[in-house]
Amino acid sequence: MNSILKISILVIISGVIIAGIILPIPFIPALGDKARILYFHVPMSWIAVLAFFMSMYYSIRYLKTRDNDFDVRSYSAASLGFMFCILATATGSLWAKFSWGSFWNWDPRQTSIFILLLIYGAYFALRSAIDSDEQRAKLSSVYSIIAAVTVPFFVFIMPRLVESLHPDPIVNTQGKINMDSTMLSIFLTSLFGFTLLFFWCLNIKVRIERLNLKHLRSITG
Amino acid sequence: MSDFFRSTIIVFKKDLISELRTRYALNALIMFVLVSISIIRFAIGEEKVENEILSGLLWIVIFFSASGGLSRTFVKEEEKETSVALKMSVDSSGVFTGKLLFNFVLTLILNFLITILFIMITDYEIKNLWGFILVIGIGNIGLVSASTIIAAIISKANSKGTLYPVLSFPVLIPLLVTVINATKLSASGVETGILYEEFVILISYSIVVTTVSLMLFKYVWED
C-alpha cells in the first residue's frame, strides 16, 4: 500500500512538472507563459493554509483529550506547513520579480502570506522557549487557536488596504475559473499530487516525532 | 454569576493596590514613553512630518509601551510566587477578567499620557477629537484582550521579555492595521460616522478574541 502511494506520488508530480512546462497554455492577458507558476505556487499556498488549520484542529483535540499524540500531530502539521509556506512565498516572489518588477512589494497577498509566516515563526519560538513537555503542548495549543481565530479578520481588512495586483481576479473572474481544460486538469492534478505528498510527509514526520518522544522519555525515565 | 463579578473585582482591586504600592509599571512605563517619544523627536529633527506618518508612529509607541506593561501582568505573579495563592483564592475566569480590567485601565491611562506627550513633543494635530478618543478607546479594548492571554502564555515560558512582542504581533496585526488607519482618518478630520466600518471590525475583533481567551485561559492558568 505504502509503495503504491509513493510511486503514484512520484508519477503524478513528475507528470505535472513535465506537462506544466511542455504543454501549451491559453492566452492570458498580461501573464503569458508566466502563468505556469500557477501549477506549483497555488498548491503550495493551499497546503500552507491547510496545514495551519490542521494544526489548530489537533490543538483543540489536544486540549480536549490531553493525549500527547495530538500535540505531536499538531507540531508536525505546523512544521510541514511552515516549509510549504516558505515555498509558497519563494515561488510567489520569484513570479512577482518577473511580473511586477520586484521580489517584494507588500501586495495584500504578500502581506497575508507574511503574516502566516510570522504566526508559524512565533509558534516555533514559543515551543522552543518551554522546557516541560506538557506545558509546551498546552501553551502552544492555546497560541495556535488564538492565532487561528484572528486569521479570518484579514478577509475583511486586506481588501481595504490596497488594490491587489494578484492575478487571481484575471484568471478567476467572478468565481468562474477561466482556464481551458488542459490547464485546469494539470492544475487539479498538481493540487491533488502535492496534497498527497503533504499527507505522506506528515505521516513520516509524525512517526519521527513519536519516536523522538519515546526516546526522550526512555532517557529521562 | 455574581461570584464571577465579585472575583473579577477582587483581582482588579488587588492588582490596583499592589500597583499603587510599588508603582513599578507606571513609573517605568512613563519613563519608557518619554524616552521613546524623545527618540522619535530626535529622529524627525527639523523635518515637517505629515500627520499620517505621525499616527503610525503614535501606534508604534503605544504597541511597545503596552508590551512593556501588559507582559508583566502574569510574569509578576510567577516571579513573586504568588500565583498559587491566587489560584486558590479565585477561579480562573475571575483572574482573567480581573487582569483584563486592570490592563485596560493601565493602558488607558498610559495612552492618555502618550497622546498628550506626543502632541506636545511632535507637531501632531488632531482634527476630529471625539472620533480620535473613540478610536483609541476601542483600539485599547482589542489590544488588551489579545495581550492578556499572550501575557499569561509567556509567564510560563523562558525568555519572557523577548517572546512577548514575537507572539503578540501576528495576533495583533488585524487590529493594528485597522486602528492605525482609523487614527489616521480621525486625526485628519474625517467625520466619526464614516469610521463606522472600522469600529465594526475593532469591536468584533475584541469580542472574538476575548471570548476565545476566556475559554482557553483555564488551560494556561491551571497546572
Tab-separated table of C-alpha atoms in Angstrom:
chain	number	residue	atom	x	y	z
A	1	MET	CA	0.000	0.000	0.000
A	2	ASN	CA	2.690	2.406	1.051
A	3	SER	CA	4.832	1.699	-2.008
A	4	ILE	CA	1.833	2.185	-4.316
A	5	LEU	CA	1.236	5.551	-2.707
A	6	LYS	CA	4.867	6.548	-3.082
A	7	ILE	CA	5.033	5.505	-6.726
A	8	SER	CA	1.790	7.283	-7.564
A	9	ILE	CA	3.029	10.488	-5.907
A	10	LEU	CA	6.222	10.226	-7.950
A	11	VAL	CA	4.272	9.678	-11.188
A	12	ILE	CA	1.741	12.432	-10.536
A	13	ILE	CA	4.240	15.090	-9.531
A	14	SER	CA	6.747	14.352	-12.299
A	15	GLY	CA	3.840	14.245	-14.748
A	16	VAL	CA	2.668	17.631	-13.526
A	17	ILE	CA	6.146	19.113	-13.806
A	18	ILE	CA	6.649	17.834	-17.355
A	19	ALA	CA	3.142	18.692	-18.555
A	20	GLY	CA	3.243	22.052	-16.848
A	21	ILE	CA	6.396	23.025	-18.680
A	22	ILE	CA	5.728	21.469	-22.094
A	23	LEU	CA	2.008	21.734	-22.801
A	24	PRO	CA	0.764	24.989	-24.327
A	25	ILE	CA	-1.408	27.244	-22.230
A	26	PRO	CA	-4.160	29.557	-23.461
A	27	PHE	CA	-3.500	33.236	-23.847
A	28	ILE	CA	-3.992	35.083	-20.566
A	29	PRO	CA	-3.665	38.866	-20.759
A	30	ALA	CA	-0.518	40.267	-19.117
A	31	LEU	CA	0.609	36.880	-17.852
A	32	GLY	CA	1.524	34.704	-20.837
A	33	ASP	CA	3.896	31.873	-20.012
A	34	LYS	CA	4.423	33.256	-16.530
A	35	ALA	CA	1.024	31.770	-15.663
A	36	ARG	CA	2.705	28.362	-15.459
A	37	ILE	CA	3.771	29.156	-11.902
A	38	LEU	CA	0.137	28.546	-11.019
A	39	TYR	CA	0.718	24.798	-11.184
A	40	PHE	CA	3.242	24.971	-8.363
A	41	HIS	CA	2.550	28.137	-6.425
A	42	VAL	CA	-1.150	27.627	-5.754
A	43	PRO	CA	-0.771	24.072	-4.343
A	44	MET	CA	1.995	25.314	-2.023
A	45	SER	CA	-0.183	28.118	-0.635
A	46	TRP	CA	-3.148	25.787	-0.317
A	47	ILE	CA	-1.090	23.290	1.696
A	48	ALA	CA	0.375	26.052	3.882
A	49	VAL	CA	-3.151	27.117	4.844
A	50	LEU	CA	-4.440	23.556	5.136
A	51	ALA	CA	-1.592	22.607	7.472
A	52	PHE	CA	-2.222	25.698	9.582
A	53	PHE	CA	-5.851	24.752	10.157
A	54	MET	CA	-4.949	21.096	10.707
A	55	SER	CA	-2.526	22.227	13.385
A	56	MET	CA	-5.310	24.206	15.005
A	57	TYR	CA	-7.696	21.262	14.800
A	58	TYR	CA	-5.193	18.946	16.523
A	59	SER	CA	-4.564	21.643	19.136
A	60	ILE	CA	-8.255	21.671	20.017
A	61	ARG	CA	-8.250	17.876	20.168
A	62	TYR	CA	-5.207	18.005	22.434
A	63	LEU	CA	-6.803	20.415	24.879
A	64	LYS	CA	-9.923	18.254	24.983
A	65	THR	CA	-8.244	14.881	25.474
A	66	ARG	CA	-4.777	15.769	26.849
A	67	ASP	CA	-3.477	12.967	24.652
A	68	ASN	CA	0.106	13.828	23.808
A	69	ASP	CA	-0.180	12.247	20.387
A	70	PHE	CA	-2.392	15.127	19.207
A	71	ASP	CA	0.330	17.573	20.177
A	72	VAL	CA	2.809	15.561	18.125
A	73	ARG	CA	0.447	15.762	15.147
A	74	SER	CA	-0.202	19.454	15.656
A	75	TYR	CA	3.513	20.178	15.773
A	76	SER	CA	4.231	18.003	12.737
A	77	ALA	CA	1.491	19.679	10.686
A	78	ALA	CA	2.820	23.090	11.677
A	79	SER	CA	6.419	22.312	10.807
A	80	LEU	CA	5.490	20.930	7.388
A	81	GLY	CA	3.103	23.824	6.849
A	82	PHE	CA	5.941	26.210	7.614
A	83	MET	CA	8.054	24.582	4.915
A	84	PHE	CA	5.263	24.844	2.355
A	85	CYS	CA	4.632	28.413	3.438
A	86	ILE	CA	8.263	29.270	2.699
A	87	LEU	CA	7.962	27.534	-0.679
A	88	ALA	CA	4.782	29.465	-1.495
A	89	THR	CA	6.488	32.733	-0.529
A	90	ALA	CA	9.569	31.897	-2.595
A	91	THR	CA	7.669	30.849	-5.741
A	92	GLY	CA	5.345	33.820	-5.365
A	93	SER	CA	8.087	36.383	-5.019
A	94	LEU	CA	10.033	34.833	-7.894
A	95	TRP	CA	6.969	35.331	-10.034
A	96	ALA	CA	6.479	38.844	-8.646
A	97	LYS	CA	10.009	39.759	-9.728
A	98	PHE	CA	9.194	38.989	-13.356
A	99	SER	CA	5.651	40.317	-13.385
A	100	TRP	CA	5.660	43.272	-11.022
A	101	GLY	CA	9.367	44.084	-11.193
A	102	SER	CA	10.385	43.438	-7.604
A	103	PHE	CA	10.589	40.442	-5.321
A	104	TRP	CA	8.574	42.040	-2.579
A	105	ASN	CA	6.170	44.947	-2.768
A	106	TRP	CA	3.627	44.412	0.041
A	107	ASP	CA	0.776	43.399	-2.163
A	108	PRO	CA	-2.137	42.257	0.091
A	109	ARG	CA	-1.419	38.656	-0.903
A	110	GLN	CA	2.202	39.008	0.069
A	111	THR	CA	1.210	40.649	3.313
A	112	SER	CA	-1.115	37.786	4.180
A	113	ILE	CA	1.471	35.095	3.489
A	114	PHE	CA	3.958	37.145	5.501
A	115	ILE	CA	1.565	37.111	8.458
A	116	LEU	CA	1.155	33.355	8.106
A	117	LEU	CA	4.963	33.026	8.209
A	118	LEU	CA	5.045	35.235	11.311
A	119	ILE	CA	2.441	33.103	13.074
A	120	TYR	CA	4.344	29.921	12.279
A	121	GLY	CA	7.577	31.561	13.426
A	122	ALA	CA	6.026	32.708	16.708
A	123	TYR	CA	4.619	29.226	17.289
A	124	PHE	CA	8.074	27.643	16.981
A	125	ALA	CA	9.672	30.386	19.092
A	126	LEU	CA	7.137	29.653	21.815
A	127	ARG	CA	7.697	25.914	21.620
A	128	SER	CA	11.443	26.251	21.952
A	129	ALA	CA	11.084	28.522	24.994
A	130	ILE	CA	9.267	25.985	27.174
A	131	ASP	CA	11.064	23.130	28.889
A	132	SER	CA	8.337	20.853	30.168
A	133	ASP	CA	6.603	18.623	27.606
A	134	GLU	CA	3.141	19.058	28.970
A	135	GLN	CA	3.374	22.835	29.333
A	136	ARG	CA	4.767	23.132	25.838
A	137	ALA	CA	1.913	21.148	24.369
A	138	LYS	CA	-0.691	23.080	26.307
A	139	LEU	CA	0.606	26.593	25.691
A	140	SER	CA	1.410	26.115	22.032
A	141	SER	CA	-2.070	24.655	21.506
A	142	VAL	CA	-3.622	27.707	23.096
A	143	TYR	CA	-1.477	30.005	20.993
A	144	SER	CA	-2.274	28.242	17.769
A	145	ILE	CA	-6.018	28.519	18.448
A	146	ILE	CA	-5.749	32.221	19.311
A	147	ALA	CA	-3.749	32.857	16.156
A	148	ALA	CA	-6.244	30.924	14.043
A	149	VAL	CA	-9.269	32.895	15.229
A	150	THR	CA	-7.660	36.184	14.224
A	151	VAL	CA	-6.909	34.975	10.691
A	152	PRO	CA	-10.476	35.427	9.323
A	153	PHE	CA	-10.249	39.146	10.060
A	154	PHE	CA	-7.765	39.528	7.238
A	155	VAL	CA	-10.511	38.648	4.804
A	156	PHE	CA	-12.219	41.904	5.766
A	157	ILE	CA	-9.141	44.022	6.283
A	158	MET	CA	-6.859	43.153	3.397
A	159	PRO	CA	-9.100	44.349	0.528
A	160	ARG	CA	-9.415	47.692	2.292
A	161	LEU	CA	-5.668	48.254	2.381
A	162	VAL	CA	-4.559	48.484	-1.241
A	163	GLU	CA	-5.856	47.257	-4.564
A	164	SER	CA	-4.328	43.831	-5.145
A	165	LEU	CA	-2.406	43.112	-8.318
A	166	HIS	CA	-2.623	39.386	-7.735
A	167	PRO	CA	-3.666	37.661	-10.978
A	168	ASP	CA	-6.400	35.698	-9.277
A	169	PRO	CA	-9.025	38.267	-10.424
A	170	ILE	CA	-7.746	37.923	-14.006
A	171	VAL	CA	-7.580	34.130	-14.250
A	172	ASN	CA	-10.539	33.581	-11.999
A	173	THR	CA	-13.176	36.136	-12.975
A	174	GLN	CA	-16.358	36.181	-10.919
A	175	GLY	CA	-15.542	32.887	-9.262
A	176	LYS	CA	-15.607	31.202	-12.666
A	177	ILE	CA	-12.288	29.602	-13.494
A	178	ASN	CA	-11.059	30.917	-16.800
A	179	MET	CA	-8.623	28.147	-17.672
A	180	ASP	CA	-9.000	25.819	-20.620
A	181	SER	CA	-9.498	22.109	-19.972
A	182	THR	CA	-5.795	21.108	-20.285
A	183	MET	CA	-4.655	23.799	-17.922
A	184	LEU	CA	-7.423	23.048	-15.457
A	185	SER	CA	-6.678	19.329	-15.462
A	186	ILE	CA	-2.946	19.889	-14.939
A	187	PHE	CA	-3.732	22.315	-12.151
A	188	LEU	CA	-6.131	19.979	-10.378
A	189	THR	CA	-3.745	17.034	-10.755
A	190	SER	CA	-0.984	19.163	-9.290
A	191	LEU	CA	-3.180	20.175	-6.396
A	192	PHE	CA	-4.051	16.543	-5.767
A	193	GLY	CA	-0.442	15.351	-6.135
A	194	PHE	CA	1.034	17.914	-3.781
A	195	THR	CA	-1.703	17.314	-1.218
A	196	LEU	CA	-0.867	13.601	-1.325
A	197	LEU	CA	2.816	14.460	-0.930
A	198	PHE	CA	1.948	16.581	2.079
A	199	PHE	CA	-0.006	13.816	3.775
A	200	TRP	CA	2.752	11.314	3.069
A	201	CYS	CA	5.382	13.672	4.552
A	202	LEU	CA	3.094	14.352	7.503
A	203	ASN	CA	2.797	10.651	8.208
A	204	ILE	CA	6.588	10.266	8.253
A	205	LYS	CA	7.057	13.386	10.368
A	206	VAL	CA	4.503	12.211	12.934
A	207	ARG	CA	6.248	8.835	13.214
A	208	ILE	CA	9.652	10.506	13.660
A	209	GLU	CA	8.287	12.786	16.364
A	210	ARG	CA	6.659	9.865	18.180
A	211	LEU	CA	9.991	8.007	18.193
A	212	ASN	CA	11.804	11.138	19.383
A	213	LEU	CA	9.375	11.483	22.250
A	214	LYS	CA	9.703	7.823	23.171
A	215	HIS	CA	13.497	8.096	23.094
A	216	LEU	CA	13.426	11.232	25.215
A	217	ARG	CA	11.174	9.583	27.769
A	218	SER	CA	13.350	6.477	27.932
A	219	ILE	CA	16.370	8.659	28.757
A	220	THR	CA	14.678	10.820	31.343
A	221	GLY	CA	12.727	7.889	32.748
B	1	MET	CA	-22.586	34.774	38.062
B	2	SER	CA	-22.330	37.269	40.884
B	3	ASP	CA	-19.442	35.166	42.134
B	4	PHE	CA	-17.681	35.733	38.821
B	5	PHE	CA	-18.104	39.505	39.028
B	6	ARG	CA	-17.039	39.517	42.647
B	7	SER	CA	-13.798	37.662	41.900
B	8	THR	CA	-13.155	39.935	38.917
B	9	ILE	CA	-13.413	42.975	41.158
B	10	ILE	CA	-11.241	41.335	43.821
B	11	VAL	CA	-8.422	40.591	41.384
B	12	PHE	CA	-8.725	44.055	39.879
B	13	LYS	CA	-8.509	45.679	43.317
B	14	LYS	CA	-5.585	43.503	44.330
B	15	ASP	CA	-3.630	44.486	41.216
B	16	LEU	CA	-4.521	48.125	41.661
B	17	ILE	CA	-3.365	48.164	45.284
B	18	SER	CA	-0.119	46.363	44.528
B	19	GLU	CA	0.492	48.743	41.630
B	20	LEU	CA	-0.149	51.789	43.778
B	21	ARG	CA	2.214	50.463	46.427
B	22	THR	CA	5.137	49.678	44.168
B	23	ARG	CA	4.300	51.887	41.185
B	24	TYR	CA	6.559	49.622	39.201
B	25	ALA	CA	4.559	49.616	35.989
B	26	LEU	CA	3.591	53.261	35.964
B	27	ASN	CA	6.992	54.700	36.878
B	28	ALA	CA	8.938	52.594	34.432
B	29	LEU	CA	6.362	52.931	31.694
B	30	ILE	CA	6.087	56.700	31.906
B	31	MET	CA	9.857	56.926	31.517
B	32	PHE	CA	9.701	54.423	28.657
B	33	VAL	CA	7.081	56.522	26.890
B	34	LEU	CA	9.054	59.710	27.421
B	35	VAL	CA	12.231	58.117	26.084
B	36	SER	CA	10.604	56.622	23.009
B	37	ILE	CA	8.778	59.818	22.066
B	38	SER	CA	12.008	61.781	22.502
B	39	ILE	CA	13.759	59.323	20.182
B	40	ILE	CA	11.065	59.951	17.596
B	41	ARG	CA	11.511	63.687	18.060
B	42	PHE	CA	15.299	63.446	17.594
B	43	ALA	CA	14.886	61.188	14.585
B	44	ILE	CA	12.482	63.638	12.976
B	45	GLY	CA	14.718	66.619	13.714
B	46	GLU	CA	13.543	69.750	11.954
B	47	GLU	CA	11.623	67.865	9.250
B	48	LYS	CA	7.982	68.665	8.780
B	49	VAL	CA	6.317	65.285	9.196
B	50	GLU	CA	2.883	64.502	7.812
B	51	ASN	CA	0.100	63.797	10.269
B	52	GLU	CA	-0.446	60.393	8.655
B	53	ILE	CA	3.075	59.218	9.453
B	54	LEU	CA	2.789	60.573	12.996
B	55	SER	CA	-0.370	58.473	13.525
B	56	GLY	CA	1.664	55.385	12.650
B	57	LEU	CA	4.497	56.453	14.957
B	58	LEU	CA	1.984	57.043	17.757
B	59	TRP	CA	0.855	53.437	17.493
B	60	ILE	CA	4.432	52.181	17.498
B	61	VAL	CA	4.881	53.892	20.876
B	62	ILE	CA	1.551	52.515	22.122
B	63	PHE	CA	2.365	48.975	20.977
B	64	PHE	CA	5.792	48.833	22.587
B	65	SER	CA	4.834	50.569	25.808
B	66	ALA	CA	1.879	48.199	26.087
B	67	SER	CA	4.222	45.289	25.538
B	68	GLY	CA	6.365	46.595	28.385
B	69	GLY	CA	3.442	46.988	30.762
B	70	LEU	CA	0.979	44.282	29.810
B	71	SER	CA	3.526	41.497	29.520
B	72	ARG	CA	4.242	41.937	33.232
B	73	THR	CA	0.744	41.100	34.492
B	74	PHE	CA	1.220	37.365	34.845
B	75	VAL	CA	5.012	37.300	34.934
B	76	LYS	CA	4.978	39.186	38.235
B	77	GLU	CA	2.744	36.524	39.800
B	78	GLU	CA	5.211	33.848	38.743
B	79	GLU	CA	8.264	35.791	39.869
B	80	LYS	CA	6.892	36.615	43.299
B	81	GLU	CA	5.422	33.108	43.525
B	82	THR	CA	2.004	34.441	44.332
B	83	SER	CA	0.286	32.546	41.535
B	84	VAL	CA	-0.515	29.554	43.753
B	85	ALA	CA	-2.238	31.758	46.298
B	86	LEU	CA	-4.186	33.442	43.521
B	87	LYS	CA	-5.221	30.063	42.110
B	88	MET	CA	-6.510	29.010	45.490
B	89	SER	CA	-8.500	32.130	46.227
B	90	VAL	CA	-10.373	32.844	42.962
B	91	ASP	CA	-11.392	30.768	39.971
B	92	SER	CA	-9.606	31.098	36.662
B	93	SER	CA	-12.163	33.157	34.739
B	94	GLY	CA	-12.235	35.724	37.528
B	95	VAL	CA	-8.461	36.005	37.410
B	96	PHE	CA	-8.562	36.555	33.668
B	97	THR	CA	-11.247	39.225	33.622
B	98	GLY	CA	-9.749	40.957	36.651
B	99	LYS	CA	-6.376	41.168	34.941
B	100	LEU	CA	-8.101	42.231	31.727
B	101	LEU	CA	-9.835	45.078	33.519
B	102	PHE	CA	-6.635	46.164	35.243
B	103	ASN	CA	-4.710	46.081	31.974
B	104	PHE	CA	-7.410	48.089	30.290
B	105	VAL	CA	-7.270	50.820	32.915
B	106	LEU	CA	-3.473	50.787	32.839
B	107	THR	CA	-3.258	51.162	29.054
B	108	LEU	CA	-5.981	53.794	29.043
B	109	ILE	CA	-4.003	55.947	31.477
B	110	LEU	CA	-0.854	55.240	29.543
B	111	ASN	CA	-2.385	56.117	26.173
B	112	PHE	CA	-3.753	59.335	27.571
B	113	LEU	CA	-0.220	60.256	28.631
B	114	ILE	CA	1.282	59.100	25.352
B	115	THR	CA	-1.148	61.179	23.304
B	116	ILE	CA	-0.592	64.318	25.355
B	117	LEU	CA	3.199	63.941	25.267
B	118	PHE	CA	3.032	63.147	21.583
B	119	ILE	CA	1.094	66.313	20.821
B	120	MET	CA	3.496	68.352	22.957
B	121	ILE	CA	6.722	66.928	21.593
B	122	THR	CA	5.874	66.479	17.919
B	123	ASP	CA	3.521	68.680	15.892
B	124	TYR	CA	0.729	66.146	15.918
B	125	GLU	CA	-2.638	67.650	15.164
B	126	ILE	CA	-5.990	66.009	15.893
B	127	LYS	CA	-8.848	67.473	13.909
B	128	ASN	CA	-11.697	65.192	14.990
B	129	LEU	CA	-11.025	64.893	18.736
B	130	TRP	CA	-14.068	62.813	19.754
B	131	GLY	CA	-13.564	60.404	16.893
B	132	PHE	CA	-9.910	60.092	17.888
B	133	ILE	CA	-10.756	59.381	21.541
B	134	LEU	CA	-13.295	56.765	20.487
B	135	VAL	CA	-10.763	55.087	18.167
B	136	ILE	CA	-8.072	54.982	20.847
B	137	GLY	CA	-10.558	53.679	23.430
B	138	ILE	CA	-11.945	50.877	21.287
B	139	GLY	CA	-8.486	50.085	19.937
B	140	ASN	CA	-7.352	49.695	23.528
B	141	ILE	CA	-10.004	47.100	24.285
B	142	GLY	CA	-8.768	44.995	21.363
B	143	LEU	CA	-5.120	45.484	22.280
B	144	VAL	CA	-5.737	44.449	25.880
B	145	SER	CA	-7.908	41.446	25.011
B	146	ALA	CA	-5.191	39.835	22.899
B	147	SER	CA	-2.322	40.949	25.146
B	148	THR	CA	-3.699	39.479	28.362
B	149	ILE	CA	-3.835	35.878	27.121
B	150	ILE	CA	-0.407	36.212	25.461
B	151	ALA	CA	0.962	37.571	28.753
B	152	ALA	CA	-0.468	34.515	30.500
B	153	ILE	CA	1.188	32.215	27.948
B	154	ILE	CA	4.625	33.786	28.228
B	155	SER	CA	4.575	33.768	32.026
B	156	LYS	CA	5.197	30.005	31.832
B	157	ALA	CA	7.966	30.215	29.241
B	158	ASN	CA	11.647	31.146	29.346
B	159	SER	CA	12.946	34.418	27.810
B	160	LYS	CA	9.684	36.169	28.618
B	161	GLY	CA	10.540	39.709	27.599
B	162	THR	CA	11.626	38.915	24.054
B	163	LEU	CA	8.884	36.392	23.495
B	164	TYR	CA	6.058	38.825	24.126
B	165	PRO	CA	6.326	41.044	21.025
B	166	VAL	CA	7.082	37.974	18.900
B	167	LEU	CA	3.883	36.242	19.976
B	168	SER	CA	1.591	39.230	20.166
B	169	PHE	CA	2.455	40.918	16.887
B	170	PRO	CA	0.985	38.332	14.459
B	171	VAL	CA	-2.188	38.139	16.538
B	172	LEU	CA	-2.491	41.922	16.767
B	173	ILE	CA	-1.902	42.748	13.090
B	174	PRO	CA	-5.610	42.853	12.111
B	175	LEU	CA	-6.247	45.199	14.996
B	176	LEU	CA	-3.184	47.371	14.414
B	177	VAL	CA	-3.828	47.789	10.692
B	178	THR	CA	-7.423	48.854	11.301
B	179	VAL	CA	-6.736	51.062	14.282
B	180	ILE	CA	-3.813	52.878	12.636
B	181	ASN	CA	-5.989	53.560	9.627
B	182	ALA	CA	-8.823	54.835	11.823
B	183	THR	CA	-6.438	57.006	13.868
B	184	LYS	CA	-5.063	58.490	10.675
B	185	LEU	CA	-8.549	59.264	9.390
B	186	SER	CA	-9.815	60.787	12.617
B	187	ALA	CA	-6.663	62.861	13.091
B	188	SER	CA	-7.096	64.297	9.606
B	189	GLY	CA	-10.644	65.315	10.428
B	190	VAL	CA	-12.892	62.629	8.943
B	191	GLU	CA	-16.398	62.515	10.451
B	192	THR	CA	-16.949	59.868	13.130
B	193	GLY	CA	-19.823	58.325	11.168
B	194	ILE	CA	-17.519	57.429	8.262
B	195	LEU	CA	-15.345	55.401	10.618
B	196	TYR	CA	-18.297	53.070	11.266
B	197	GLU	CA	-16.782	50.099	9.396
B	198	GLU	CA	-13.510	50.398	11.297
B	199	PHE	CA	-15.439	50.353	14.556
B	200	VAL	CA	-17.301	47.225	13.488
B	201	ILE	CA	-14.021	45.428	12.754
B	202	LEU	CA	-12.406	46.611	16.004
B	203	ILE	CA	-15.360	45.675	18.190
B	204	SER	CA	-15.872	42.265	16.589
B	205	TYR	CA	-12.137	41.571	16.921
B	206	SER	CA	-12.272	42.429	20.627
B	207	ILE	CA	-15.339	40.277	21.223
B	208	VAL	CA	-13.959	37.244	19.366
B	209	VAL	CA	-10.520	37.390	20.968
B	210	THR	CA	-11.855	37.996	24.473
B	211	THR	CA	-14.324	35.123	24.216
B	212	VAL	CA	-11.746	32.677	22.910
B	213	SER	CA	-9.216	33.812	25.520
B	214	LEU	CA	-11.755	33.341	28.280
B	215	MET	CA	-12.452	29.813	27.043
B	216	LEU	CA	-8.753	28.938	26.766
B	217	PHE	CA	-7.433	30.701	29.839
B	218	LYS	CA	-8.095	27.832	32.233
B	219	TYR	CA	-5.738	25.607	30.222
B	220	VAL	CA	-2.948	28.150	30.606
B	221	TRP	CA	-3.609	29.052	34.197
B	222	GLU	CA	-4.297	25.693	35.857
B	223	ASP	CA	-1.445	23.203	36.049
